[in-house]
mmCIF file of C-alpha atoms in Angstrom:
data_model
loop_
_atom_site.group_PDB
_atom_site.id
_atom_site.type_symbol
_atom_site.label_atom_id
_atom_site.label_comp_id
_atom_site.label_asym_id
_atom_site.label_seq_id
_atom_site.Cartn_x
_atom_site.Cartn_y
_atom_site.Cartn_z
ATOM 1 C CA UNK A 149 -20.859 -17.154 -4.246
ATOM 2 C CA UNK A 150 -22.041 -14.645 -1.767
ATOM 3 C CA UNK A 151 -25.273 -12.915 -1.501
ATOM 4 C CA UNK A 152 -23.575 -9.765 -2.536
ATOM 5 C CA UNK A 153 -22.105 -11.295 -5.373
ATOM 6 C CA UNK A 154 -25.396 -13.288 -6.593
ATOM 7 C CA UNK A 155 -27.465 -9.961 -6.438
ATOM 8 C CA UNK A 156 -24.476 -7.863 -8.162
ATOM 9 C CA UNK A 157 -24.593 -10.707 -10.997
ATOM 10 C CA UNK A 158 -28.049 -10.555 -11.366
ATOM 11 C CA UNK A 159 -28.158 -7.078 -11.562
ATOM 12 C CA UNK A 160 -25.243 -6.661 -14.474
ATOM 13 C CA UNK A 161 -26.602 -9.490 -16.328
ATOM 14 C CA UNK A 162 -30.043 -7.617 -16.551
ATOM 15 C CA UNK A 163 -28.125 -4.825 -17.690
ATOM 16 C CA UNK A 164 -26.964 -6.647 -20.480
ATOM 17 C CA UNK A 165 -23.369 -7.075 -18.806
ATOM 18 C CA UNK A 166 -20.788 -9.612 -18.528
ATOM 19 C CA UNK A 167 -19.322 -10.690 -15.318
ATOM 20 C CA UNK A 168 -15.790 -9.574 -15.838
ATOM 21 C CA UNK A 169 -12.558 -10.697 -13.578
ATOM 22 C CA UNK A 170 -12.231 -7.255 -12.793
ATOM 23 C CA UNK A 171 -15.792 -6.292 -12.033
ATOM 24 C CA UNK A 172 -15.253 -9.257 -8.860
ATOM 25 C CA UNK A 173 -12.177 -7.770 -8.170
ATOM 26 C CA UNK A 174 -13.682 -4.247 -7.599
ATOM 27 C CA UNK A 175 -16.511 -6.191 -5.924
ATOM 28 C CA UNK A 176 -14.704 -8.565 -3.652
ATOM 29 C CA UNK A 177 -11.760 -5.206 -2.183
ATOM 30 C CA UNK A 178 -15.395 -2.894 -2.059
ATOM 31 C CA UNK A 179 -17.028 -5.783 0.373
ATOM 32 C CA UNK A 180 -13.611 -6.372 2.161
ATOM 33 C CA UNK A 181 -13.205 -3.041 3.808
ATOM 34 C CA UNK A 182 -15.701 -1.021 5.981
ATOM 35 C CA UNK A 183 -13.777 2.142 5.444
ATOM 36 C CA UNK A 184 -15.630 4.811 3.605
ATOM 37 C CA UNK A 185 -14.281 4.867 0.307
ATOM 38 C CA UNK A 186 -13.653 7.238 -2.513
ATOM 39 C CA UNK A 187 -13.057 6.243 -5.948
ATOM 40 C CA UNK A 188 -9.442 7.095 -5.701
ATOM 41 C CA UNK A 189 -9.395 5.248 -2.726
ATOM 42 C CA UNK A 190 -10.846 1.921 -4.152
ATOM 43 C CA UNK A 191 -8.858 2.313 -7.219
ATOM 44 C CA UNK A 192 -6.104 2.249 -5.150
ATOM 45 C CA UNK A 193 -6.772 -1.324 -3.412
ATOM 46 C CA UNK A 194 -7.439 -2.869 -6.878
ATOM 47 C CA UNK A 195 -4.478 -1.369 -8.455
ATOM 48 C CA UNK A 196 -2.542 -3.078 -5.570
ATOM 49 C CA UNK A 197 -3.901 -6.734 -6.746
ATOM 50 C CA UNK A 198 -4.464 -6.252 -10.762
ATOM 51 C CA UNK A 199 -1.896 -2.985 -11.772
ATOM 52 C CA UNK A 200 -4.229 -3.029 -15.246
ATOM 53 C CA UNK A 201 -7.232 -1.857 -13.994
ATOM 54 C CA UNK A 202 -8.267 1.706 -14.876
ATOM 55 C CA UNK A 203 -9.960 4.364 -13.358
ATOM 56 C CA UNK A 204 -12.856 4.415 -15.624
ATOM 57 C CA UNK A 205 -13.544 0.740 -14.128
ATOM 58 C CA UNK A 206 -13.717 1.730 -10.595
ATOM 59 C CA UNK A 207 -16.263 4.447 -11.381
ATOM 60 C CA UNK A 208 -18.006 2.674 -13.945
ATOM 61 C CA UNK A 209 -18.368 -0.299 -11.355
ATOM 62 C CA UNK A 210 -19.507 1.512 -8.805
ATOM 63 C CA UNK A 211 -21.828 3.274 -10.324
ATOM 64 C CA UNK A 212 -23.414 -0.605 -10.986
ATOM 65 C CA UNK A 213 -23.319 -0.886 -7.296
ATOM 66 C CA UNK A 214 -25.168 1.663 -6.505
ATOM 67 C CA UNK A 215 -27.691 1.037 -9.252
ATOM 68 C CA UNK A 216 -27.410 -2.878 -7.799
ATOM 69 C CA UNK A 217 -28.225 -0.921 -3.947
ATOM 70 C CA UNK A 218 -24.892 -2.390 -2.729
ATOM 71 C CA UNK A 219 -23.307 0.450 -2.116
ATOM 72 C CA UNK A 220 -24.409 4.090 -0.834
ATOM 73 C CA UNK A 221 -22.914 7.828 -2.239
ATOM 74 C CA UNK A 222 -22.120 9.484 0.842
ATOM 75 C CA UNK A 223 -20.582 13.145 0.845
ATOM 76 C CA UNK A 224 -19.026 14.259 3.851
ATOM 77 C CA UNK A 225 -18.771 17.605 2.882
ATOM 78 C CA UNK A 226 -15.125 17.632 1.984
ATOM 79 C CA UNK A 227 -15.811 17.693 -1.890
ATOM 80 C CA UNK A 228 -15.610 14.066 -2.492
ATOM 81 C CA UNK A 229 -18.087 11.109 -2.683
ATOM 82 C CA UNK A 230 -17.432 7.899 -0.652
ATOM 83 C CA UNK A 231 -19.298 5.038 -0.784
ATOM 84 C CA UNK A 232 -20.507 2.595 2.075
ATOM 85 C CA UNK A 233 -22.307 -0.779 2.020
ATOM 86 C CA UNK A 234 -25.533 -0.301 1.586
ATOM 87 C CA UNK A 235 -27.136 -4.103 1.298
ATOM 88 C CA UNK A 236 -28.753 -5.144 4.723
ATOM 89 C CA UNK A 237 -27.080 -2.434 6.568
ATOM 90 C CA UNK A 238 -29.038 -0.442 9.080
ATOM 91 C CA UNK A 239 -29.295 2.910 8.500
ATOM 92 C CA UNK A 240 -26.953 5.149 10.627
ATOM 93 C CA UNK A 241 -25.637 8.451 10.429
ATOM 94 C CA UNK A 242 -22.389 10.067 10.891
ATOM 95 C CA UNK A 243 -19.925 12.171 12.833
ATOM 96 C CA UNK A 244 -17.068 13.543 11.168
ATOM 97 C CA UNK A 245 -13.837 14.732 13.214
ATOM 98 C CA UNK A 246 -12.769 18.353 11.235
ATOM 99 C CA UNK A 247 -9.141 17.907 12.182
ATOM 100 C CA UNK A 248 -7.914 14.617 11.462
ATOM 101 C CA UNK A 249 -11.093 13.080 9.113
ATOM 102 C CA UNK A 250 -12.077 10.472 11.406
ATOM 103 C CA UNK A 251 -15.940 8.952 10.607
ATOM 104 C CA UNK A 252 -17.709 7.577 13.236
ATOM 105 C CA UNK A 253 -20.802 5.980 12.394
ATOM 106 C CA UNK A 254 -23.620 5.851 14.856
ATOM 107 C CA UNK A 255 -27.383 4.968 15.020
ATOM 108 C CA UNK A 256 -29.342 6.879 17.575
ATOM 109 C CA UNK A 257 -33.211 6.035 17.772
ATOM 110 C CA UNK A 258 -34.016 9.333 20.049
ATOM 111 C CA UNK A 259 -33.226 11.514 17.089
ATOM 112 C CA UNK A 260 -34.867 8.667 14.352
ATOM 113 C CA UNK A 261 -37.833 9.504 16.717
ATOM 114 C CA UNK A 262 -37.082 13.771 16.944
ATOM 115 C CA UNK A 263 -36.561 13.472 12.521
ATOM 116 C CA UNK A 264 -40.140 11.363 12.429
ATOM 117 C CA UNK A 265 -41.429 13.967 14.797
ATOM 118 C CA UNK A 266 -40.066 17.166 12.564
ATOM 119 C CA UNK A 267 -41.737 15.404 9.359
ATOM 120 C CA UNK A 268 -45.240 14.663 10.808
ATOM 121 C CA UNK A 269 -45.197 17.869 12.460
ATOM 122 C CA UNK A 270 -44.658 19.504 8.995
ATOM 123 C CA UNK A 271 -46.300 16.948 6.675
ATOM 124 C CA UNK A 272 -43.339 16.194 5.399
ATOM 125 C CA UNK A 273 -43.122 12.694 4.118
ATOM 126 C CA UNK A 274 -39.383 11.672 4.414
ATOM 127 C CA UNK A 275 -37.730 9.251 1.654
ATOM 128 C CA UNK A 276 -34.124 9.408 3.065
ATOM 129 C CA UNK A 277 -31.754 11.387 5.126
ATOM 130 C CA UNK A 278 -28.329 11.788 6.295
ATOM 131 C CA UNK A 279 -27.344 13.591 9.566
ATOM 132 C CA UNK A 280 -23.305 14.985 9.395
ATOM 133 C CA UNK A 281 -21.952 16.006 12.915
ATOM 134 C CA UNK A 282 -18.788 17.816 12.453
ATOM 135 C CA UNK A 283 -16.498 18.154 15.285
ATOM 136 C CA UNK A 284 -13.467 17.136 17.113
ATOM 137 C CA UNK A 285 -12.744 13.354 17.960
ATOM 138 C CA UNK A 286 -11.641 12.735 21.468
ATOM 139 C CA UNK A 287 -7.969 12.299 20.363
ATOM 140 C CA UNK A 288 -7.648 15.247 18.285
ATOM 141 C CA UNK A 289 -9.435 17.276 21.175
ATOM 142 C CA UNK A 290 -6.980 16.022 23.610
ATOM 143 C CA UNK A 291 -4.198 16.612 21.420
ATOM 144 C CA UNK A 292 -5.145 20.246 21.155
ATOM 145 C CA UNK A 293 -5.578 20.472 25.288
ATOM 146 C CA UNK A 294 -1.939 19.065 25.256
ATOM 147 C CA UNK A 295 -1.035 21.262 22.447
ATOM 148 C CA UNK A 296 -2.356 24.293 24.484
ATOM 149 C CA UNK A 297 -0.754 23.431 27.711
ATOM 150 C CA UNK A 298 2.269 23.017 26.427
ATOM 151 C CA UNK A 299 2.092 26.954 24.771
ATOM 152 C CA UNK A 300 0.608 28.417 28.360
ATOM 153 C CA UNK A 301 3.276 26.649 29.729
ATOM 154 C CA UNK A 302 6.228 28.152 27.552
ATOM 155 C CA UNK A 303 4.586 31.789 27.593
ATOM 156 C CA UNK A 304 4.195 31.502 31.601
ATOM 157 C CA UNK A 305 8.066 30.187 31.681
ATOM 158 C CA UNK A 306 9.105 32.643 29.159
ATOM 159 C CA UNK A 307 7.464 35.688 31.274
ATOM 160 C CA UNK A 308 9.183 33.980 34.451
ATOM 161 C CA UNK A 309 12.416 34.206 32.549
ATOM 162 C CA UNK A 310 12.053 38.358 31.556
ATOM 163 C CA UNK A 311 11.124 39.068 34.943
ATOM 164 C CA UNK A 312 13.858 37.514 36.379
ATOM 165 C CA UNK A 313 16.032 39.383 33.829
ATOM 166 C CA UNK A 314 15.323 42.461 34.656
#
C-alpha cells in the first residue's frame, strides 16, 4: 500500500467509512495522472476500467480527498474545478494558455519573495494563494504568426492580382 493510499484509509476509516473497490479505483486513476482534472474528467478514466461507477462517486470521493489533503480544488477560471495532487507537492502556480487550454505549472521564488513582500508590507498574514497567468502558449502564438502571414500574404497577392487586372 502506498503512502497515499495508507493516509486516504486512515482518513475514511475516521470518517466512519469503508474502503470500497471503487473508492481505490477513483484513488489509484486520481494518483496515476498529473493532468489537472475535473470531475467529468476523472469520471471518465474510471468509467473506462469499472462502466458501474457513478458520478455521485467521483464527487463524493473527491471531496474525501480533499478533506484527506490529497488533492487540491483549483479553478482556472473557465467555470470548472480541477483538482491536483496536493500530498508532498510543492506549491506552484500556474499559467494558463487562453486559446488552446494548455496549464503550465511553474514555481518561481522571486515572486514567492515579491507576494511575502506585498503581505508584510500590508500586514497581511497570508494562509494560501494561487497566481493564474493567462496567455498564449508558444505554439498557439506561433500558430497565430503563421496564421497571420499566411492572410498578409493572400491580401498582398490578391491586391497584386487587381492591379494587374486593371
Amino acid at each position: 500500500m502506498t503512502e497515499e493510499q495508507e493516509v486516504f484509509l486512515q482518513h475514511i476509516q475516521k470518517k466512519g467509512l469503508k474502503r470500497t473497490a471503487q473508492r481505490d479505483l477513483i484513488l489509484d486513476m486520481f494518483l496515476r495522472t498529473e493532468d489537472h482534472l475535473s470531475s467529468e474528467d476523472l469520471y471518465r478514466l474510471v468509467k473506462k476500467q469499472d462502466p458501474t461507477i457513478g458520478q455521485t462517486t467521483i464527487y463524493r470521493t473527491l471531496k474525501l480527498l480533499t478533506e484527506a489533503g490529497l488533492a487540491r480544488e483549483v479553478r482556472f477560471g473557465d467555470g470548472v474545478t480541477h483538482y491536483e495532487h496536493n500530498y508532498k507537492h510543492q506549491h506552484h502556480d500556474h499559467m494558463i494558455c487562453s486559446e488552446c487550454g494548455r496549464i503550465i505549472e511553474f514555481f518561481s521564488a522571486e515572486l514567492e519573495a515579491i507576494q511575502d513582500a506585498m503581505a508584510a508590507k500590508h500586514r497581511f498574514q497570508v494562509t494560501q494563494h494561487l497566481l493564474r497567468i493567462i496567455g498564449l502558449c508558444a505554439e498557439c502564438r506561433r500558430a497565430l504568426r503563421e496564421a497571420e502571414k499566411s492572410q498578409t500574404t493572400a491580401r498582398v497577392g490578391a491586391k497584386q492580382a487587381s492591379a494587374r487586372a486593371r
